Short mmCIF file of C-alpha atoms in Angstrom, two decimals:
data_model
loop_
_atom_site.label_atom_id
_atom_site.label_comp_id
_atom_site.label_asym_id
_atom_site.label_seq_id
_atom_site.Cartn_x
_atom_site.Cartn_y
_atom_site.Cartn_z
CA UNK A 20 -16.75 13.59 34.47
CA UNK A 21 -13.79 16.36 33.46
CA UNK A 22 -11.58 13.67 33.78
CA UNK A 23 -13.33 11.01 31.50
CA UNK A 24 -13.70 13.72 29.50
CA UNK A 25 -9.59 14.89 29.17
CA UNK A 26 -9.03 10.94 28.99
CA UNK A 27 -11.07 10.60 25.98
CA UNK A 28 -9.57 14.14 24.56
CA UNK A 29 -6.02 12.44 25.05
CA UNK A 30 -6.76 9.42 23.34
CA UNK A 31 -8.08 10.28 20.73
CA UNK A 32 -5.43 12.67 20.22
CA UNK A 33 -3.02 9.66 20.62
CA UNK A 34 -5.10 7.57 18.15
CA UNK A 35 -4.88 10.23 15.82
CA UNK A 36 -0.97 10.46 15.83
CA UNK A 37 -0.60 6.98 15.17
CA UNK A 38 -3.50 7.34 12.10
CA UNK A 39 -1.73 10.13 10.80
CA UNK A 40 -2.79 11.51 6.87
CA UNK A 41 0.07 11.49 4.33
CA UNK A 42 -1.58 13.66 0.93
CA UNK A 43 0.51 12.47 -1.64
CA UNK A 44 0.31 16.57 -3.25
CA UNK A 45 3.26 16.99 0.28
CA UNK A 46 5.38 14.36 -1.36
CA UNK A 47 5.10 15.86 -4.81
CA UNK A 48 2.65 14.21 -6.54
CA UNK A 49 0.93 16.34 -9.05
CA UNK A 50 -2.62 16.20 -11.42
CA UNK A 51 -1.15 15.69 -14.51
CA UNK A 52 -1.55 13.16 -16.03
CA UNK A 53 1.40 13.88 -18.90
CA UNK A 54 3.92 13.84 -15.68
CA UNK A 55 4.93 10.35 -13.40
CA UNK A 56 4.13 10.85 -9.91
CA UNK A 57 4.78 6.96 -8.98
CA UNK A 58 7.94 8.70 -6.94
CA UNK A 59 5.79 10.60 -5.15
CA UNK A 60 3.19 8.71 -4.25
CA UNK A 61 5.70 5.49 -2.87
CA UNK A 62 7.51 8.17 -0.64
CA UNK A 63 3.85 9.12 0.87
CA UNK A 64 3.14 5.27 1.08
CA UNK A 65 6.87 4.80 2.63
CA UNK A 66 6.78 7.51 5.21
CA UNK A 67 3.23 6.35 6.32
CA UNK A 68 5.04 2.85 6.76
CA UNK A 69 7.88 4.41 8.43
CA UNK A 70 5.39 6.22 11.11
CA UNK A 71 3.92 2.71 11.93
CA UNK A 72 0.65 3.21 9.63
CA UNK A 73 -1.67 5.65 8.85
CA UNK A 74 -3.84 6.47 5.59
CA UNK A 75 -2.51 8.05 2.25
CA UNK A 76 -4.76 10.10 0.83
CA UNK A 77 -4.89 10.56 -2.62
CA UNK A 78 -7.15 13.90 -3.21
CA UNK A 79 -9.80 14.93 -6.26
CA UNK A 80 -7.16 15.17 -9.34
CA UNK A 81 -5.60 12.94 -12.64
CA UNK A 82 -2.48 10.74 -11.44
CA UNK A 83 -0.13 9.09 -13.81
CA UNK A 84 2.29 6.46 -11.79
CA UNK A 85 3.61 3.25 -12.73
CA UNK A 86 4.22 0.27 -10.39
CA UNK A 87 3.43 0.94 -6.40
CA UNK A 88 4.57 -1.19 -3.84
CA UNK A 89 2.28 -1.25 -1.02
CA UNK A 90 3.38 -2.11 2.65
CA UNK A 91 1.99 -3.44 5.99
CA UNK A 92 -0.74 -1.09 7.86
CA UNK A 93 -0.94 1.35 4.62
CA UNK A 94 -4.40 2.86 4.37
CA UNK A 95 -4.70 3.99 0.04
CA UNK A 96 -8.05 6.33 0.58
CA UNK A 97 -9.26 7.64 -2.77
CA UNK A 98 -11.22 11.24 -2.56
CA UNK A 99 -14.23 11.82 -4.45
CA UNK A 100 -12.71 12.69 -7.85
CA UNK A 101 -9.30 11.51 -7.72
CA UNK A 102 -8.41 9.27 -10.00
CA UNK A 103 -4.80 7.01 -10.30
CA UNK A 104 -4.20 6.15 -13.79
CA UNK A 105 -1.77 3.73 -14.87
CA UNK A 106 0.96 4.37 -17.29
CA UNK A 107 1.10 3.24 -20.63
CA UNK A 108 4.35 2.60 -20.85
CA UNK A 109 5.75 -1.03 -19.71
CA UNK A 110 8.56 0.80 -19.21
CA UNK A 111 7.08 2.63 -15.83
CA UNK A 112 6.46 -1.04 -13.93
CA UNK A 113 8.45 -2.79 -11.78
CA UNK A 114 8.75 -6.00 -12.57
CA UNK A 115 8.35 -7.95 -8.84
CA UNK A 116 8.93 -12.18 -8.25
CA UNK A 117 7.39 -13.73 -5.20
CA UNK A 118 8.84 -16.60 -3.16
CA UNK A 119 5.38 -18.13 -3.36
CA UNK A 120 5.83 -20.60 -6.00
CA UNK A 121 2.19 -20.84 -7.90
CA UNK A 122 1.63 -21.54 -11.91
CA UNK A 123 1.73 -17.50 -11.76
CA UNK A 124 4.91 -16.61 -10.41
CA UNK A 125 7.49 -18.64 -11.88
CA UNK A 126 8.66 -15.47 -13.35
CA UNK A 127 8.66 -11.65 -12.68
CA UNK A 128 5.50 -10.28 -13.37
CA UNK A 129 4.08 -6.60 -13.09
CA UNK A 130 1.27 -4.70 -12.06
CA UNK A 131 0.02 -1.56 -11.03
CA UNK A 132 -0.48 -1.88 -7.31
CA UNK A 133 1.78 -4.79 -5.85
CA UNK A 134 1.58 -6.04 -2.35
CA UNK A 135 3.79 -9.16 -1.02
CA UNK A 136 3.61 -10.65 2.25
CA UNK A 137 1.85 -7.47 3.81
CA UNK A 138 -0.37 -7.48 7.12
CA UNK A 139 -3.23 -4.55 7.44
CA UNK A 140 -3.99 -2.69 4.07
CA UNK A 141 -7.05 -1.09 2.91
CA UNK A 142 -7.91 0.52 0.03
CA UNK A 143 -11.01 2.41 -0.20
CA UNK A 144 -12.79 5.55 -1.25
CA UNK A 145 -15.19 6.67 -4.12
CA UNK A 146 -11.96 7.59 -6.31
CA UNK A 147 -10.94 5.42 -9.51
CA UNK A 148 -7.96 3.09 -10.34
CA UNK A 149 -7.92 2.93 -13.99
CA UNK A 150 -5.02 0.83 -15.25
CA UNK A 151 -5.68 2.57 -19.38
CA UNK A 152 -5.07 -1.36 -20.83
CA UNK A 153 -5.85 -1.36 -24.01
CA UNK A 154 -2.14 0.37 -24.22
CA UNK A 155 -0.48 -3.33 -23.95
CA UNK A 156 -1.28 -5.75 -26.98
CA UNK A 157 -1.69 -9.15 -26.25
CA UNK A 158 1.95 -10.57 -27.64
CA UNK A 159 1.91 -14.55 -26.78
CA UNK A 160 -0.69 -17.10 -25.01
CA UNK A 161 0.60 -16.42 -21.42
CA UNK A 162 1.79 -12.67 -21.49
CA UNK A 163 -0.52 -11.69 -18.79
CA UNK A 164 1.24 -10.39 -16.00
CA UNK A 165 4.43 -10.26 -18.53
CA UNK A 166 3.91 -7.39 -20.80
CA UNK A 167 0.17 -6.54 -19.87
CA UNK A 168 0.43 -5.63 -16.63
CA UNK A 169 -2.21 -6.71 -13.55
CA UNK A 170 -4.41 -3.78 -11.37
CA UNK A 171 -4.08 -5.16 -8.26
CA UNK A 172 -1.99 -7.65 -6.81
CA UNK A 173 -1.57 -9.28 -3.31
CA UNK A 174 0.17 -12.40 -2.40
CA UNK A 175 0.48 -14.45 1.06
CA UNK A 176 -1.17 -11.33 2.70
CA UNK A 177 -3.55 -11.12 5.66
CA UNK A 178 -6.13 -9.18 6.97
CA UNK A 179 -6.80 -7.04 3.39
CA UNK A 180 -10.09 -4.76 2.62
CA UNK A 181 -10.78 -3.17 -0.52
CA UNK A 182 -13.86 -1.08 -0.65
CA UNK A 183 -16.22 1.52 -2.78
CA UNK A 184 -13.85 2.33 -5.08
CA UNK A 185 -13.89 1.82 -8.98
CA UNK A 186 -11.48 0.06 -11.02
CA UNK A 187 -11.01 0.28 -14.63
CA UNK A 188 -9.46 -0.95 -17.59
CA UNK A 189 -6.79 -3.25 -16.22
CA UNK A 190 -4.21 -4.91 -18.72
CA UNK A 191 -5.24 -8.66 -18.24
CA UNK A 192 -6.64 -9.85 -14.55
CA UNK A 193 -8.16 -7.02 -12.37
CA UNK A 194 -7.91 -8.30 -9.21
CA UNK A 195 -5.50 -11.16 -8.11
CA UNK A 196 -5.60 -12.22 -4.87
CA UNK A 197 -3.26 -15.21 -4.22
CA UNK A 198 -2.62 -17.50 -0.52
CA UNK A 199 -4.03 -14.50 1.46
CA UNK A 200 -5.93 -14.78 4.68
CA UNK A 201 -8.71 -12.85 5.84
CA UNK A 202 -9.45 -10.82 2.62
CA UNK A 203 -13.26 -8.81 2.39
CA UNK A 204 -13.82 -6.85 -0.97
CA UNK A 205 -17.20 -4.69 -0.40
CA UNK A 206 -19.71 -2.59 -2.50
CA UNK A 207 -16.51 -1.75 -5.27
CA UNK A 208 -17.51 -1.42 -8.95
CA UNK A 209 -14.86 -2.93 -11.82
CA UNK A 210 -15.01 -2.23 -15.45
CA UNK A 211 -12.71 -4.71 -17.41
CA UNK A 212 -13.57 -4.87 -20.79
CA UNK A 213 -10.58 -3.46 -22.90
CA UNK A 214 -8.35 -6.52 -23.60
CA UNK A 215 -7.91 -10.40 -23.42
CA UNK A 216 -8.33 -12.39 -19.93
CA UNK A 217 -9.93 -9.00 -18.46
CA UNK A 218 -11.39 -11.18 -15.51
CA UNK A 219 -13.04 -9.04 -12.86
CA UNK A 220 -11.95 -10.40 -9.54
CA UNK A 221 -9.38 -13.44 -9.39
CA UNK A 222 -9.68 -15.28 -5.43
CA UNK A 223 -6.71 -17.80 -5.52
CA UNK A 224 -5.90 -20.03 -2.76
CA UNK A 225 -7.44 -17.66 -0.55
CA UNK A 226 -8.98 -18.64 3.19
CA UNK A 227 -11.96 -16.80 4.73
CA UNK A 228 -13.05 -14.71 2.56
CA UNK A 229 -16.04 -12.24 2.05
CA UNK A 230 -17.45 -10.15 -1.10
CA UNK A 231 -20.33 -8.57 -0.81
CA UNK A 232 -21.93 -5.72 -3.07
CA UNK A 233 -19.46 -5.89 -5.98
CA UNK A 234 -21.14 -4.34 -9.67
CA UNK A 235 -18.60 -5.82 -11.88
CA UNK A 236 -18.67 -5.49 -16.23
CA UNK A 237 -15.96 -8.10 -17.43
CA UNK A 238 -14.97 -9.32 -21.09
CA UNK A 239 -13.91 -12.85 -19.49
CA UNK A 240 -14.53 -13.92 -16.28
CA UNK A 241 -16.65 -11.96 -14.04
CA UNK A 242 -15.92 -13.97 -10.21
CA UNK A 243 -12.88 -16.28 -10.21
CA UNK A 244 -12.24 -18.56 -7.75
CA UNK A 245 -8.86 -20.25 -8.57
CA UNK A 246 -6.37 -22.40 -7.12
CA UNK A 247 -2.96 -22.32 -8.74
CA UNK A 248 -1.04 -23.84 -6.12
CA UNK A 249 -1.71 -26.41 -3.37
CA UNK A 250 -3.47 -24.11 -1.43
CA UNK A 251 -7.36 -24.37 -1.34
CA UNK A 252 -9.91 -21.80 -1.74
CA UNK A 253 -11.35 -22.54 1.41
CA UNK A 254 -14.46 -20.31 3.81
CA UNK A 255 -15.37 -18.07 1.12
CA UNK A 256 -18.84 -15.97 1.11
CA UNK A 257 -19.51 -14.36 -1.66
CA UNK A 258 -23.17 -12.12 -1.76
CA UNK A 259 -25.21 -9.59 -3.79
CA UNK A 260 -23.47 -9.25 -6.52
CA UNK A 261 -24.33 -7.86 -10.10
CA UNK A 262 -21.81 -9.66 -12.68
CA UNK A 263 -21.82 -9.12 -16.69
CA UNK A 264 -19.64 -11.31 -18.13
CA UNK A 265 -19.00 -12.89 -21.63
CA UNK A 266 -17.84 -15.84 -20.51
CA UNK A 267 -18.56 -17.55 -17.22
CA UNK A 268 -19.94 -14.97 -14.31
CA UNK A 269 -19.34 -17.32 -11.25
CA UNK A 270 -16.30 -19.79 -12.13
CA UNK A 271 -14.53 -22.23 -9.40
CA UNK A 272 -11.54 -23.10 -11.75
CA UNK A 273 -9.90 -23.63 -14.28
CA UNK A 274 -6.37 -23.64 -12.49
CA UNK A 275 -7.62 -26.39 -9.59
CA UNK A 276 -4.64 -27.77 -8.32
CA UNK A 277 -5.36 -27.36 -4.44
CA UNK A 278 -9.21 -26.93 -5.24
CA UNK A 279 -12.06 -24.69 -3.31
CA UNK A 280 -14.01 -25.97 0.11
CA UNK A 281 -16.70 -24.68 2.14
CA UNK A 282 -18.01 -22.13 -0.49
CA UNK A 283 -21.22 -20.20 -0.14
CA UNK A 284 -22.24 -17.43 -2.91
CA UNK A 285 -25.50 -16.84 -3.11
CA UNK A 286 -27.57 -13.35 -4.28
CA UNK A 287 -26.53 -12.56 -7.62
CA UNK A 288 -27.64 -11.36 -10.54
CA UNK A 289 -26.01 -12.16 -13.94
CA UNK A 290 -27.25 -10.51 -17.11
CA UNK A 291 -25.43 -9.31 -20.09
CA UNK A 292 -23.15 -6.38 -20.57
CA UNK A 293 -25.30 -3.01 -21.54
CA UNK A 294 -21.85 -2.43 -24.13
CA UNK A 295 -22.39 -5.09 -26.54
CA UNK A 296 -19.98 -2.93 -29.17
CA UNK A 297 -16.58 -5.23 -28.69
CA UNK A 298 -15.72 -8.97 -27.91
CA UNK A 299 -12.33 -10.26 -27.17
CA UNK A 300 -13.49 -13.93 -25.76
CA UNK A 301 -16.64 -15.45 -24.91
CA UNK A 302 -19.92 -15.53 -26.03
CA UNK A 303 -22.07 -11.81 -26.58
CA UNK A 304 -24.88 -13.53 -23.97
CA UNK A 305 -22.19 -14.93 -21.92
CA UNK A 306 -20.61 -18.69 -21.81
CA UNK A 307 -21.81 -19.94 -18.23
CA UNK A 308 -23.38 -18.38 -15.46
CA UNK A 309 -22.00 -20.70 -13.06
CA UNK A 310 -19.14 -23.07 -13.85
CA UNK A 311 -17.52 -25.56 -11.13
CA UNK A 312 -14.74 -26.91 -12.22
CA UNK A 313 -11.96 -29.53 -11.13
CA UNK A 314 -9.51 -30.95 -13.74
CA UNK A 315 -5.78 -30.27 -12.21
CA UNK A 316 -6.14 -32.96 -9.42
CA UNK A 317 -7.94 -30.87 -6.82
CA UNK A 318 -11.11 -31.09 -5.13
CA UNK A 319 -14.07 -29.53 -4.31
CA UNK A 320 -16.50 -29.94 -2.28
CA UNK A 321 -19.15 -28.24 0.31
CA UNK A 322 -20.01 -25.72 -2.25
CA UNK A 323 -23.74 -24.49 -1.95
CA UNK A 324 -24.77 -22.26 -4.55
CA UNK A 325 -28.00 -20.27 -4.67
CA UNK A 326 -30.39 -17.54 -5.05
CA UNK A 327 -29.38 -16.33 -9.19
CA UNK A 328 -31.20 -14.40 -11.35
CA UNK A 329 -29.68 -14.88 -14.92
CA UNK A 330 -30.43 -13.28 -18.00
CA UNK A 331 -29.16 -14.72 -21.11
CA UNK A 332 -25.48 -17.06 -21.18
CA UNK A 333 -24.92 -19.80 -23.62
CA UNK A 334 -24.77 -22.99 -21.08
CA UNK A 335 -26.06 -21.54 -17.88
CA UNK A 336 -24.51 -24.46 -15.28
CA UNK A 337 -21.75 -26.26 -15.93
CA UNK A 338 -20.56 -28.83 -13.29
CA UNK A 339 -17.17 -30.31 -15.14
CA UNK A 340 -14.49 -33.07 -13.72
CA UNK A 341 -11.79 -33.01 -16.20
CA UNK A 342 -8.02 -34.50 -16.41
CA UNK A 343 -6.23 -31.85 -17.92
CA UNK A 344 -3.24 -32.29 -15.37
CA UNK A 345 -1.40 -29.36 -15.50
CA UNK A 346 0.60 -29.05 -12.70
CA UNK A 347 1.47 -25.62 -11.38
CA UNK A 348 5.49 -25.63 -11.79
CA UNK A 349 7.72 -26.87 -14.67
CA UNK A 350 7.91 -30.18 -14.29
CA UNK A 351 5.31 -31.21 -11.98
CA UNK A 352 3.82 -34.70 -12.54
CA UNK A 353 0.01 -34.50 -11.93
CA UNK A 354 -1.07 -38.00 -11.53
CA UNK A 355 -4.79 -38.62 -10.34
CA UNK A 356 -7.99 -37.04 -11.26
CA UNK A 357 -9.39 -35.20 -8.92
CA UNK A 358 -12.94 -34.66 -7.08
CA UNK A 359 -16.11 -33.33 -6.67
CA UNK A 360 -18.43 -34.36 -3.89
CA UNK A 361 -21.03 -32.03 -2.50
CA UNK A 362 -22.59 -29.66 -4.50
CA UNK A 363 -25.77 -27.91 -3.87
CA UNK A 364 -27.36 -25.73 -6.57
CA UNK A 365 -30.57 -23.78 -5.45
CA UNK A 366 -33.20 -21.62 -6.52
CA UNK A 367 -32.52 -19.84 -10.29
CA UNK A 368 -34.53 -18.38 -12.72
CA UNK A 369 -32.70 -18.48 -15.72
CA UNK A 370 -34.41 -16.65 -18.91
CA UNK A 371 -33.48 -15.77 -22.53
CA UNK A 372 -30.43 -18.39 -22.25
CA UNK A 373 -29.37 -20.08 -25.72
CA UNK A 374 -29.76 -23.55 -26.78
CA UNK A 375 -27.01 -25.58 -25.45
CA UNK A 376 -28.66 -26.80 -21.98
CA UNK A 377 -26.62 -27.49 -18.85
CA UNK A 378 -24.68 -30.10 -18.13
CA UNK A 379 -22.46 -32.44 -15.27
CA UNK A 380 -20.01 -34.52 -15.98
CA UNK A 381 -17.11 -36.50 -14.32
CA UNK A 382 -15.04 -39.46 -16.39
CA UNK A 383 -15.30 -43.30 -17.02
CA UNK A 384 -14.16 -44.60 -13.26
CA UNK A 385 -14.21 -41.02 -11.97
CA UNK A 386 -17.56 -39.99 -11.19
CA UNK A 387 -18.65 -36.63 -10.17
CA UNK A 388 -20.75 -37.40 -6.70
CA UNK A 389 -23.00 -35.64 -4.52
CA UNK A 390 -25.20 -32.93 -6.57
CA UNK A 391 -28.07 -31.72 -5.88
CA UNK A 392 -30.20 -29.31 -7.70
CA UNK A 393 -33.06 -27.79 -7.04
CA UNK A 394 -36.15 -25.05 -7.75
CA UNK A 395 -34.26 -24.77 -11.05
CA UNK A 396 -36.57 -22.38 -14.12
CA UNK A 397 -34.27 -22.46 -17.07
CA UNK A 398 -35.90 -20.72 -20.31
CA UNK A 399 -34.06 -20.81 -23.31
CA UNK A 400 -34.43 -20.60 -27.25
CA UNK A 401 -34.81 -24.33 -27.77
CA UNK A 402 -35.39 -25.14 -31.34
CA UNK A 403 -33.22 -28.30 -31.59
CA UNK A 404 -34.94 -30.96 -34.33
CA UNK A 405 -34.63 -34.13 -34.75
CA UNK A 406 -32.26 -34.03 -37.45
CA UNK A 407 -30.15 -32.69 -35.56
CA UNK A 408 -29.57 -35.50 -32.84
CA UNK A 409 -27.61 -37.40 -34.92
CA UNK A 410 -24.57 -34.47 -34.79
CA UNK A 411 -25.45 -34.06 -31.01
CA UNK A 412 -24.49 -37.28 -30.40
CA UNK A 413 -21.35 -37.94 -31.95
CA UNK A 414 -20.12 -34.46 -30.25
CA UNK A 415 -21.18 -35.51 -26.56
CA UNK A 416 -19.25 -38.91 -27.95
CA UNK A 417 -15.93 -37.41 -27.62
CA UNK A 418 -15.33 -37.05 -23.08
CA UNK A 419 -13.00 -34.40 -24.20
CA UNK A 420 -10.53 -35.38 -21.33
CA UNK A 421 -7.85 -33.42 -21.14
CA UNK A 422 -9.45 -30.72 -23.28
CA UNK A 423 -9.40 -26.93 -21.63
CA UNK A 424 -13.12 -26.94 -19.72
CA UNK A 425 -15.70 -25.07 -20.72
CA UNK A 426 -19.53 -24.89 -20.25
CA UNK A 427 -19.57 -24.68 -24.59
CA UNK A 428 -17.15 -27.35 -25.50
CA UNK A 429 -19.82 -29.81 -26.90
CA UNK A 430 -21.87 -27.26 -27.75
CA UNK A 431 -25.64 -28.06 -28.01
CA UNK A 432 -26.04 -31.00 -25.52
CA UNK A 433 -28.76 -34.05 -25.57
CA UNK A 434 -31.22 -32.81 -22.84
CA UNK A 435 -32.33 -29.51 -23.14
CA UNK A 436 -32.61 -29.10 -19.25
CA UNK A 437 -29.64 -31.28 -17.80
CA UNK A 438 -27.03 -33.85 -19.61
CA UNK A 439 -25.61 -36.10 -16.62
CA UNK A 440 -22.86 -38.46 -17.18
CA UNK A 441 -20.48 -40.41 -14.92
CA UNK A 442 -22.09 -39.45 -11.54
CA UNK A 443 -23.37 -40.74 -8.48
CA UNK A 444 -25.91 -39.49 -5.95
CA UNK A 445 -27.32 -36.87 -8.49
CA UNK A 446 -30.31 -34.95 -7.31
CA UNK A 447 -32.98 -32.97 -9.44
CA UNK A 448 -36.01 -31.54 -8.43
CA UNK A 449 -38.48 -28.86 -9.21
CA UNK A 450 -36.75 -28.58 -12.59
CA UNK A 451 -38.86 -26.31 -15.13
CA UNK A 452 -37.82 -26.35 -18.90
CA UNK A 453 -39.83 -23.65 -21.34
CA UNK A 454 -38.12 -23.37 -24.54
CA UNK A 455 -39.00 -20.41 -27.30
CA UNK A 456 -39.24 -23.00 -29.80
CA UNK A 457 -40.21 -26.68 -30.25
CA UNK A 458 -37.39 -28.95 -28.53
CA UNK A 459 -37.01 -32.48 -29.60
CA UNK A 460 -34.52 -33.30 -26.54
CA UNK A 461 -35.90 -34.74 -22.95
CA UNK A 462 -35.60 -32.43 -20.03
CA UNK A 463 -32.78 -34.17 -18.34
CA UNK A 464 -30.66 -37.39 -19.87
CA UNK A 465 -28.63 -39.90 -17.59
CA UNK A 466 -25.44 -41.24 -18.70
CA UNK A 467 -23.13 -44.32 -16.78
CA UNK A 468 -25.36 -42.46 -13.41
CA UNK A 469 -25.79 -44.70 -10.22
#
């Protein structure tokens, strides 16, 4: 038993050499937030890497740094009370260019916490990352990235966790997560409301993946799934989740080049932000609760959605098969439309949503296939007359084909339940329509449907 007992003392001892602590306060970091301690904190996070891994711990305390660079086997641990806040200076980030060619890194971009080709990184804790945004006006259409700088970033990664902790205020995207493997995001709260594309969580081209727990307040989108390069979204699980958004709080799109497979979210609640005091896109209510997209050439398919409870949004599903081919380098050709084929949509109750309806729709000779909905209670304000039918129409007229998708872009639709057009093997059942006010439109309308 002694011995057992000394073996156990031993490794544990060994364990704990190799899992050493590296305080960033030892490598000069200090809680001011007037002074840069991005030196001092990359030496902690380089010295861990040196040792072969360990955790950095930032303690309780007010860090300024600009851009970190995080490497393989790097634990970030946030204490109670510590918070790492970013610069507001675009001077203090590094701009950083991948050799993964996606729409999103044809150029240097930068960002607060950066992470390339990295194996074994956590970050956790119930400390904040608060990336103080609003300092970087938007300048063009795509400065994202380019003068407003990202939260966090990882690219062809593996093996990543990022847990408990709060982020805030980030610059454009919060989270991008692009061609990593093995990624789980658990039980963190995000804030993101403080300038343009403030999207909570971006998953992009991004295999077996879990989220679970997240409490996330966005201005745009609230859960992202993207795919901005040939590579899929593909095993993703996504549970449990409380998303405010004012635009769409569960989106697969709009970048779709590769396209999403074998995606399972299910759990969440979607209701409207409790700040209703500032806009930058969207709708107040929110655009979409759950948008599926596909209009870059991709495809998706084996996505099973279920188990919502949505307060308010504009158009609350939105099941879109576009042509927009944009291809995801300069140059690129994108010639074919792509697919969707195997949708399930399960179990919502949808209340105090607006007028518009929901809506699925492929393109003439391109048919959106495989859909099935069902145990659907959508309740929204109604009040469509019959006067207004006329203007319905010759919106809905237009296929908007290349047009950027989005569940509002006709606006109010002809069914005040479901508008289907060019699709195959559509099923709805246990569909429940109650509208505030008197609706003049049927509950679901068929268009070019087999």
């Amino acid at each position: 038993m002694k011995q057992f007992l000394l073996f156990c003392w031993l490794l544990s001892f060994v364990l704990g050499v190799q899992a050493a602590d590296y305080n960033i306060l030892d490598y000069g970091a200090v809680s001011d937030t007037t002074q840069l301690s991005t030196a001092a904190v990359q030496r902690a996070i380089d010295a861990c890497s040196k040792a072969g891994g360990g955790r950095v711990v930032v303690p309780a305390g007010s860090y300024k740094i600009g851009t970190l660079q995080l490497r393989s086997h790097i634990h970030l641990h946030l204490e109670h009370g510590a918070t790492l806040y970013g610069s507001t200076s675009l001077e203090d980030y590094t701009p950083m260019k991948s050799a993964y060619v996606s729409l999103r890194t044809q150029t240097e971009t930068v960002q607060l916490i950066y992470a390339d080709d990295v194996d074994d990184v956590v970050i956790d804790g119930y400390g904040t990352i608060d990336g103080r945004g609003r300092a970087f006006p938007k300048l063009s259409w795509n400065d994202e990235g380019i003068t407003r700088p990202h939260l966090l970033r990882f690219i062809q990664s593996r093996d990543i966790v990022v847990k408990d902790i709060t982020l805030r205020n980030s610059g454009c995207w919060m989270q991008h997560y692009l061609a990593c493997d093995r990624l789980r995001i658990d039980g963190i709260k995000v804030f993101n409301r403080n300038n343009y594309n403030n999207d909570a969580l971006d998953i992009d081209g991004c295999h077996d993946v879990v989220v679970k727990g997240m409490m996330a307040d966005s201005d745009d989108d609230g859960i992202t799934l993207k795919s901005t390069s040939p590579r899929l979204c593909e095993n993703v699980r996504i549970s449990d989740c409380v998303v405010s958004s004012h635009c769409n709080a569960v989106k697969l799109g709009t970048e779709t080049n590769g396209g999403f497979r074998n995606i399972n979210i299910s759990g969440i609640v979607v209701k409207p932000s409790e700040d209703q005091r500032e806009k930058f896109f969207g709708q107040w209510i929110g655009s979409s609760a759950i948008s599926l997209e596909i209009v870059d050439g991709g495809v998706l398919e084996n996505v099973n959605i279920s188990d919502f409870t949505i307060e308010g949004t504009e158009a609350p599903i939105f099941v879109r098969l576009g042509n927009r081919a944009r291809g995801y380098h300069e140059g690129q050709v994108i010639d074919k439309v792509g697919t969707i084929d195997g949708v399930h949509i399960d179990n919502l109750q949808i209340r105090n949503a607006g007028s518009m309806g929901c809506s699925i729709t492929g393109l003439p000779g391109h048919p959106v296939k495989n859909v099935r909905v069902s145990r659907v209670t959508l309740h929204h304000q109604g009040g469509v007359e019959a006067a207004d039918m006329a203007e319905i129409e010759r919106s809905i007229a237009d296929e908007k084909e290349k047009e950027y998708p989005e569940a509002t872009m006709w606006g109010r639709l002809p069914a005040k339940g479901f508008y289907v057009r060019h699709a195959e093997q559509i099923s709805i059942s246990d569909l429940v329509v109650l509208t505030d006010r008197p609706d003049v439109r049927p509950d679901i309308v068929n268009v070019d449907v087999k």
